[in-house]
Protein backbone atom coordinates (compact mmCIF):
# COMPACT_ATOMS: atom_id res chain seq x y z
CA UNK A 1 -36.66 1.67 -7.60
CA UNK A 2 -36.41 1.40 -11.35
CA UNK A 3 -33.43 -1.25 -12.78
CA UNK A 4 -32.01 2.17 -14.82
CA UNK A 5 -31.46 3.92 -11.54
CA UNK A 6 -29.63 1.24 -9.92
CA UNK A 7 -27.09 0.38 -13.07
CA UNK A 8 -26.37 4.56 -13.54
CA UNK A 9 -25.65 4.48 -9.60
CA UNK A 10 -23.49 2.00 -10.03
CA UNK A 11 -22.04 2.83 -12.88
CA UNK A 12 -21.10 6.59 -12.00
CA UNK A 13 -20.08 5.07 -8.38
CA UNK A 14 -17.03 3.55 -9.90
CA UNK A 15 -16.85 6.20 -13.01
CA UNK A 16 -17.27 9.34 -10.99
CA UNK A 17 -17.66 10.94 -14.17
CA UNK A 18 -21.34 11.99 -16.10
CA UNK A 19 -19.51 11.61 -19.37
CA UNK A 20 -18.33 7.79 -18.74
CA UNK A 21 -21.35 6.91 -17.34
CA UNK A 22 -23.49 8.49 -20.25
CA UNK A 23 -21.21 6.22 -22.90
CA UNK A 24 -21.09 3.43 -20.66
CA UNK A 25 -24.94 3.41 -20.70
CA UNK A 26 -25.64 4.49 -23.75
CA UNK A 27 -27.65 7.72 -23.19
CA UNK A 28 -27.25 11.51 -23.01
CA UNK A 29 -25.21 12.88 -19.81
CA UNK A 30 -28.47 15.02 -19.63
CA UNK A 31 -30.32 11.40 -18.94
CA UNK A 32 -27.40 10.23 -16.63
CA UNK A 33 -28.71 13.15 -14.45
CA UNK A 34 -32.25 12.89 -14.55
CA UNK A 35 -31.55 9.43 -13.25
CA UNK A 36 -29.71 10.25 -10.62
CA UNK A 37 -31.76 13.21 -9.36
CA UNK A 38 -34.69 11.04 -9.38
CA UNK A 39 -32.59 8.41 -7.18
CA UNK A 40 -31.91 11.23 -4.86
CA UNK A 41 -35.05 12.42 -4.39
CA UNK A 42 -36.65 8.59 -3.92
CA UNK A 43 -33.42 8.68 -0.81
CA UNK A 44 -34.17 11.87 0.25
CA UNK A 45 -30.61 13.51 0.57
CA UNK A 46 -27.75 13.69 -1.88
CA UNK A 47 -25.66 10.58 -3.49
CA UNK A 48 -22.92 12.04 -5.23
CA UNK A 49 -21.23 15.57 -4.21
CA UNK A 50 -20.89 17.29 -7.87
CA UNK A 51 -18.43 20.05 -8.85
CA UNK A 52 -17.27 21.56 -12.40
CA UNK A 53 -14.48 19.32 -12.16
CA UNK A 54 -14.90 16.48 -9.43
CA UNK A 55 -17.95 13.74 -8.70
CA UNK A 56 -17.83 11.68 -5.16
CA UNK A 57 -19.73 9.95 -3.54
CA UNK A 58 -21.66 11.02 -0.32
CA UNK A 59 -21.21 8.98 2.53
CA UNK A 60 -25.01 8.24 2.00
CA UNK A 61 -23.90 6.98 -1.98
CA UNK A 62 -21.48 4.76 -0.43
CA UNK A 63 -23.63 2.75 1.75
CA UNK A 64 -26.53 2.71 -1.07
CA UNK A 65 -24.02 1.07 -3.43
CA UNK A 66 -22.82 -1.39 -1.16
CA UNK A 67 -26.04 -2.44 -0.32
CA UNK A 68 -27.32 -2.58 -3.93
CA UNK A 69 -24.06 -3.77 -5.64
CA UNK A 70 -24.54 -7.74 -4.54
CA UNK A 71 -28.01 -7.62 -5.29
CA UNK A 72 -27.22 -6.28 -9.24
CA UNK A 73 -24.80 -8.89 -9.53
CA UNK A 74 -26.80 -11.81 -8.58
CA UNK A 75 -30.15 -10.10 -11.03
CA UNK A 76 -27.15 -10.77 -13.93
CA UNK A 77 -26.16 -13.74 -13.17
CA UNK A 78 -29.69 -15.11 -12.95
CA UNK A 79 -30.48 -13.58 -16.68
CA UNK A 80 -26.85 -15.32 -17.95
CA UNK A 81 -27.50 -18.96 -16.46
CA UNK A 82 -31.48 -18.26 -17.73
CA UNK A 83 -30.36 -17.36 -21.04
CA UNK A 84 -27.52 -20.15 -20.85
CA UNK A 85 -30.43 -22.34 -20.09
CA UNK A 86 -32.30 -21.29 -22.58
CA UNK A 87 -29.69 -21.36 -25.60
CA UNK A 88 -28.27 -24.70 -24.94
CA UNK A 89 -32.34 -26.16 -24.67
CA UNK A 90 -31.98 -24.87 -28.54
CA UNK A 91 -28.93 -25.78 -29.14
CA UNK A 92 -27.61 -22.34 -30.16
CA UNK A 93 -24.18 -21.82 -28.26
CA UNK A 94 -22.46 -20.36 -31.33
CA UNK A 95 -19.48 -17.24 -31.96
CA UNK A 96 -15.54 -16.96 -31.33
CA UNK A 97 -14.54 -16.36 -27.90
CA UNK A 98 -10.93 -14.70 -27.35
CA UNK A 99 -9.37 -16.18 -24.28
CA UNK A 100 -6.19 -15.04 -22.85
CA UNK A 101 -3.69 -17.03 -21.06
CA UNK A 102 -1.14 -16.17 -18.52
CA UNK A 103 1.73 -18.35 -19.20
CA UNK A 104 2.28 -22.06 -21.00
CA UNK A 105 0.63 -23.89 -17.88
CA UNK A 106 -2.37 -21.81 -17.93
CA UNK A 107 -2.12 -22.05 -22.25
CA UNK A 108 -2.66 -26.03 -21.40
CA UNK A 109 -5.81 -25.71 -19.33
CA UNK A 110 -7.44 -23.34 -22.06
CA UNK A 111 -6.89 -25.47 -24.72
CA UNK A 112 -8.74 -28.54 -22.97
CA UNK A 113 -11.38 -26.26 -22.36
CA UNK A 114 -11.50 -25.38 -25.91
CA UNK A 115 -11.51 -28.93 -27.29
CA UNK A 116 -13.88 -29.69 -24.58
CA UNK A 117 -16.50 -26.62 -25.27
CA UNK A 118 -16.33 -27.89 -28.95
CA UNK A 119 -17.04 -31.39 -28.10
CA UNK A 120 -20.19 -29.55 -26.41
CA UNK A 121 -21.76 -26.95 -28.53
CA UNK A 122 -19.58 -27.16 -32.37
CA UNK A 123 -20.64 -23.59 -33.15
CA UNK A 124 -18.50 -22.02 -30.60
CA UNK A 125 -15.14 -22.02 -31.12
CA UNK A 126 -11.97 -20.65 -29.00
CA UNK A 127 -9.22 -18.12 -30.09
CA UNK A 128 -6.83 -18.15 -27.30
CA UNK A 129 -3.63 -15.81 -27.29
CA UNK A 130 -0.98 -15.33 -24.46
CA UNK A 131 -1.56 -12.27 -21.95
CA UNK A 132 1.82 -9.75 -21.79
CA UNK A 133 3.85 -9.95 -19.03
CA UNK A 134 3.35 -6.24 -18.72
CA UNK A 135 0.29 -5.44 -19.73
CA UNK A 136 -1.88 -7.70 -17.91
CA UNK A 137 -5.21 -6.27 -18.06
CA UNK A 138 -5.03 -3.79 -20.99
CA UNK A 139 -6.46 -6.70 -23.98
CA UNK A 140 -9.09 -7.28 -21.50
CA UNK A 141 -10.23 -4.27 -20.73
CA UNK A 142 -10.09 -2.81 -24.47
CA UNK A 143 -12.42 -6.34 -25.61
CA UNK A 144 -9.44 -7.85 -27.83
CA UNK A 145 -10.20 -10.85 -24.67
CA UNK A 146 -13.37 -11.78 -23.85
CA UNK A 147 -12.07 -13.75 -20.51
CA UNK A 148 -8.89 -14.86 -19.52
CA UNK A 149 -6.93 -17.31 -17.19
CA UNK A 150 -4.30 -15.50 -15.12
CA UNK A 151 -2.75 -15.60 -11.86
CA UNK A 152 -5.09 -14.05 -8.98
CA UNK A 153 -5.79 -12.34 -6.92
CA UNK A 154 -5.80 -9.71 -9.57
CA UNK A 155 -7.04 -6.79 -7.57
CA UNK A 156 -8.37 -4.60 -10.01
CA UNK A 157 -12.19 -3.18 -9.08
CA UNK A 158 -13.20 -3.06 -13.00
CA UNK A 159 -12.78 -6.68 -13.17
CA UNK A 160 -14.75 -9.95 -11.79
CA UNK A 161 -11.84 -12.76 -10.72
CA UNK A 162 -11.71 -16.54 -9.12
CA UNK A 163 -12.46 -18.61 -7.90
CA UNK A 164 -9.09 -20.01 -7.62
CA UNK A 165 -8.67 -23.36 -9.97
CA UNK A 166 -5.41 -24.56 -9.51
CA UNK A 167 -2.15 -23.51 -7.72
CA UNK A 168 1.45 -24.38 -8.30
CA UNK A 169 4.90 -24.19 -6.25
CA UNK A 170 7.14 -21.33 -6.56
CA UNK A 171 10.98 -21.89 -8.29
CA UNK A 172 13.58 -19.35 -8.31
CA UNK A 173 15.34 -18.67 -11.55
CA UNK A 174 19.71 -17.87 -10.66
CA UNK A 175 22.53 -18.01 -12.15
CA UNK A 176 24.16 -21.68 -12.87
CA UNK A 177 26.58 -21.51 -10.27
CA UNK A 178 24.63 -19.17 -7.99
CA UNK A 179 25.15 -20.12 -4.31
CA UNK A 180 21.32 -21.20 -4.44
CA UNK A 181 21.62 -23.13 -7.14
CA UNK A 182 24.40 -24.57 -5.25
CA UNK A 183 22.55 -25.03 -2.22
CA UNK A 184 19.29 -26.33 -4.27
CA UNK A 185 16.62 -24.47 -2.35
CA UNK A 186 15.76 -21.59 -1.41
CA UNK A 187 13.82 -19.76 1.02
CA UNK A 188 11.43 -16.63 0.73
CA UNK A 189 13.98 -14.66 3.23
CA UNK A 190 17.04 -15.24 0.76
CA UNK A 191 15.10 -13.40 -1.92
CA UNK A 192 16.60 -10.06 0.62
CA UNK A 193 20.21 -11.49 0.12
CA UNK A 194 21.03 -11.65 -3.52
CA UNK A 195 23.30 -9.71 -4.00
CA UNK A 196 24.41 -8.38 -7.50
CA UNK A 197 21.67 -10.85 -9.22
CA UNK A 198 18.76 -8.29 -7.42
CA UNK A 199 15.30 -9.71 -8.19
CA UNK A 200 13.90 -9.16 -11.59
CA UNK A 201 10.62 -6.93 -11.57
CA UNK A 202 8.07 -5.42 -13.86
CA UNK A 203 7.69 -1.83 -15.33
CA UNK A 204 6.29 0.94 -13.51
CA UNK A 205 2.64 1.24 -14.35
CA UNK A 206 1.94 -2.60 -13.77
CA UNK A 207 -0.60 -3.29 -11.20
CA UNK A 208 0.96 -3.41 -8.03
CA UNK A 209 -0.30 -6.92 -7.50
CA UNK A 210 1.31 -8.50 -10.96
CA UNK A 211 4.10 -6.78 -9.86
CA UNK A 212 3.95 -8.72 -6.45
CA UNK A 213 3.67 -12.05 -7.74
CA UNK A 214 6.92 -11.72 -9.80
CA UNK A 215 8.90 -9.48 -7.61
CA UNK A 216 7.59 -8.97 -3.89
CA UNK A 217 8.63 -5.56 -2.19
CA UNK A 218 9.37 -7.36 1.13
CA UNK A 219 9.64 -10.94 2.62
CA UNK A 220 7.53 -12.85 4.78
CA UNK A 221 10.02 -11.59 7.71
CA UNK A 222 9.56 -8.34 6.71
CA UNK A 223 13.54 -7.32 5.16
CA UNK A 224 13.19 -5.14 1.94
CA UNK A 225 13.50 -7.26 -1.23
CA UNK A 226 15.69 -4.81 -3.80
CA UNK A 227 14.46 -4.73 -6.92
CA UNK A 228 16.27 -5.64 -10.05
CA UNK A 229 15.83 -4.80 -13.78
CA UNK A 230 12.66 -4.41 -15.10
CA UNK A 231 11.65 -6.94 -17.61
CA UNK A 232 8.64 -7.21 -20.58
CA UNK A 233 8.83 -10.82 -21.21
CA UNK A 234 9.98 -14.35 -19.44
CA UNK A 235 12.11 -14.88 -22.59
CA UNK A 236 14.07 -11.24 -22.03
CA UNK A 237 14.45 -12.13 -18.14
CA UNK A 238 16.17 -15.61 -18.43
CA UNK A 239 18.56 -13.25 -20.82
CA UNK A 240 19.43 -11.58 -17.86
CA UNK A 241 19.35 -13.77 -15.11
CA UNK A 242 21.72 -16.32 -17.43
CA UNK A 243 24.22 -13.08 -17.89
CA UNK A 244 23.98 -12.56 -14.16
CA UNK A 245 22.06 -9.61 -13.94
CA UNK A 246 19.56 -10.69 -11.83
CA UNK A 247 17.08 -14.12 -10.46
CA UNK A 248 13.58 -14.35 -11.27
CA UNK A 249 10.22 -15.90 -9.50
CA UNK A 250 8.11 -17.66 -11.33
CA UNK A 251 5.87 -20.52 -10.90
CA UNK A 252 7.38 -24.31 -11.47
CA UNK A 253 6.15 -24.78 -14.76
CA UNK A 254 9.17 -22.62 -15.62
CA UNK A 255 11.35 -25.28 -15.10
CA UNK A 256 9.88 -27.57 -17.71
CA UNK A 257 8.86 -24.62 -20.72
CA UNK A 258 11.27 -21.81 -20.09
CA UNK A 259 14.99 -24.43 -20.01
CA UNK A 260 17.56 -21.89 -20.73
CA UNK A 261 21.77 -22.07 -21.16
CA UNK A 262 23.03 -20.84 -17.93
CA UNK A 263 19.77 -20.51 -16.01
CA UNK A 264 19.36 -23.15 -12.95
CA UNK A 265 15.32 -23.34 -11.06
CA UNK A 266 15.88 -23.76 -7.66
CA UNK A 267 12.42 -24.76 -5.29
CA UNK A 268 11.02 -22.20 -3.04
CA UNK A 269 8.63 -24.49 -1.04
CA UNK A 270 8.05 -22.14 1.84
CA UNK A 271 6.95 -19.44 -0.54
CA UNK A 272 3.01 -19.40 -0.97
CA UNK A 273 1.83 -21.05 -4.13
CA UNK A 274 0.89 -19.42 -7.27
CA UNK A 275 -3.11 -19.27 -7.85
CA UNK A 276 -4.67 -19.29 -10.97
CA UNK A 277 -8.55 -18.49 -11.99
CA UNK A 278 -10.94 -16.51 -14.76
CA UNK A 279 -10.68 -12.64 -14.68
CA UNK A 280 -12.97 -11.01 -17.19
CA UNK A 281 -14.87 -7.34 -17.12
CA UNK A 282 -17.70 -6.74 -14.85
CA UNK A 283 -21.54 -7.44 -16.35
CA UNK A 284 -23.57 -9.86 -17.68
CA UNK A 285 -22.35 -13.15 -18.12
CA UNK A 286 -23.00 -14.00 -21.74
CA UNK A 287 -24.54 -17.81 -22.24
CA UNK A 288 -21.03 -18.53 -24.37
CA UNK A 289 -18.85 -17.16 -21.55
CA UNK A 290 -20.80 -18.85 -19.15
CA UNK A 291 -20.07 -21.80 -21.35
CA UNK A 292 -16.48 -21.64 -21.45
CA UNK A 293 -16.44 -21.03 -17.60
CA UNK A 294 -17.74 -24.62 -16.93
CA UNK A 295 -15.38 -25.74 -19.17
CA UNK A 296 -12.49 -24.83 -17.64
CA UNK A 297 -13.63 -25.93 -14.26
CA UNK A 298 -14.32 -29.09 -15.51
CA UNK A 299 -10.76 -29.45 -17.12
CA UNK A 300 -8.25 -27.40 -14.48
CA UNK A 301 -6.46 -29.50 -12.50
CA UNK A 302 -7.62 -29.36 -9.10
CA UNK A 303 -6.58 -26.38 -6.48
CA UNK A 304 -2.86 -26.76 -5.35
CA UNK A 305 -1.83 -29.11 -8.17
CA UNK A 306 -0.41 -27.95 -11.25
């Protein structure tokens, strides 16, 4: 089995379109098919079912492309730590990288990394820039970010995430005066009882897991969480929560970046922490990424402490 024939099953596997898969690829859609035909007829039986308008997998294509998927990830890894290898041997780790960052507390453990990649190889240098609250993918996925650090899990099956590097507790944003804020603490199961300050959430079209982190559907107990305004920014939300139109959950760094007239942070230690790791696009790791990645492990602080 030829190394084309195993990318272009992968490739249309998760595409399920000839026209995706021919750009992704570079070639004609004709050559997307040859490959695949070939692939069939080296299996025996069909991969993909094919109409005018629809392309799925056989039950056959799913089983090949779990079975081949680990072993074309591990083929590029070896050819980014070999070429890592070899570029640092000659001293050739050189370009921009564009990081993203989810949030001030992830902004700090970037810009270590960054001083500490150009302590290591001077030719490569760091532009980092924060990640939207609600767009958290869509700079990554159009290349404006090579790579960034970001809460996880991020769920999406375009992208490679983790492992986790650090964690921190969860605070609840209310109203000074709040009954909570009062109280000073709250627990995941009063997030169902507030009342006319509702818990702020994210747009629709958000992946369901951002939307999760900031504004979970249910608690732990299982009661229905109701949701509250939607919100495109931290600054916009402590607007709101300090007007009394709603509470917001967020990690604890908030507490020490995001003071606000009017807002109080009140501890949620039962809640589960906030995790934090790399999330960049699936392929190759390039030697500078690969770089950067070391980097930032070697400058995070370590899992469950912010």
């Amino acid at each position: 089995m030829e190394r084309d024939e195993v990318t272009c099953l992968l490739i249309l596997a998760e595409e399920l379109h000839f026209g995706r898969t021919a750009e992704r690829m570079h070639l004609s859609r004709a050559r997307v098919s040859q490959l695949v035909q070939r692939l069939e007829r080296r299996v025996g039986a069909p991969l993909f079912h094919r109409t005018s308008r629809t392309v799925t997998l056989t039950g056959l294509g799913r089983q090949l492309r779990d079975d081949l998927a680990p072993h074309q990830r591990a083929m590029d890894e070896a050819l980014a730590r070999a070429a890592a290898t070899a570029a640092r041997r000659a001293g050739e780790l050189r370009g921009v990288l564009h990081v993203g960052f989810s949030g001030p507390l992830a902004g700090e453990v970037v810009m270590r990394a960054a001083k500490l990649l150009g302590e290591r190889w001077p030719g490569l240098a760091v532009e980092p820039c924060e990640v939207p609250l609600a767009d958290p993918f869509g700079k990554l996925r159009a290349g404006a970010f090579d790579v960034q650090l970001a809460e996880l899990p991020a769920g999406e099956a375009d992208l490679v995430e983790g492992p986790e590097l650090f964690s921190e507790p969860r605070v609840l944003a209310v109203p000074a005066g709040h009954r909570l804020a009062l109280r000073g603490e709250a627990s995941p199961e009063d997030l169902a009882e507030l009342g006319e300050t509702p818990l702020l959430t994210l747009r629709e079209g958000v992946p369901v897991l951002c939307r999760e982190q900031l504004a979970p559907a249910r608690t732990p107990g299982g009661r229905t969480i109701p949701p509250g305004l939607p919100v495109t920014s931290v600054q916009e939300a402590l607007v709101l929560v300090a007007a009394g139109k709603g509470a917001l959950l967020s990690g604890a760094h908030a507490e020490t970046y995001f003071a606000h007239p009017g807002v109080c942070y009140v501890p949620v230690p039962e809640a589960a922490a906030l995790a934090y790791g790399l999330v960049r696009r699936r392929g190759p790791l390039a030697p500078q990424l690969q770089a950067f990645t070391e980097a930032v492990a070697g400058t995070a602080p370590p899992a469950g402490r912010p």
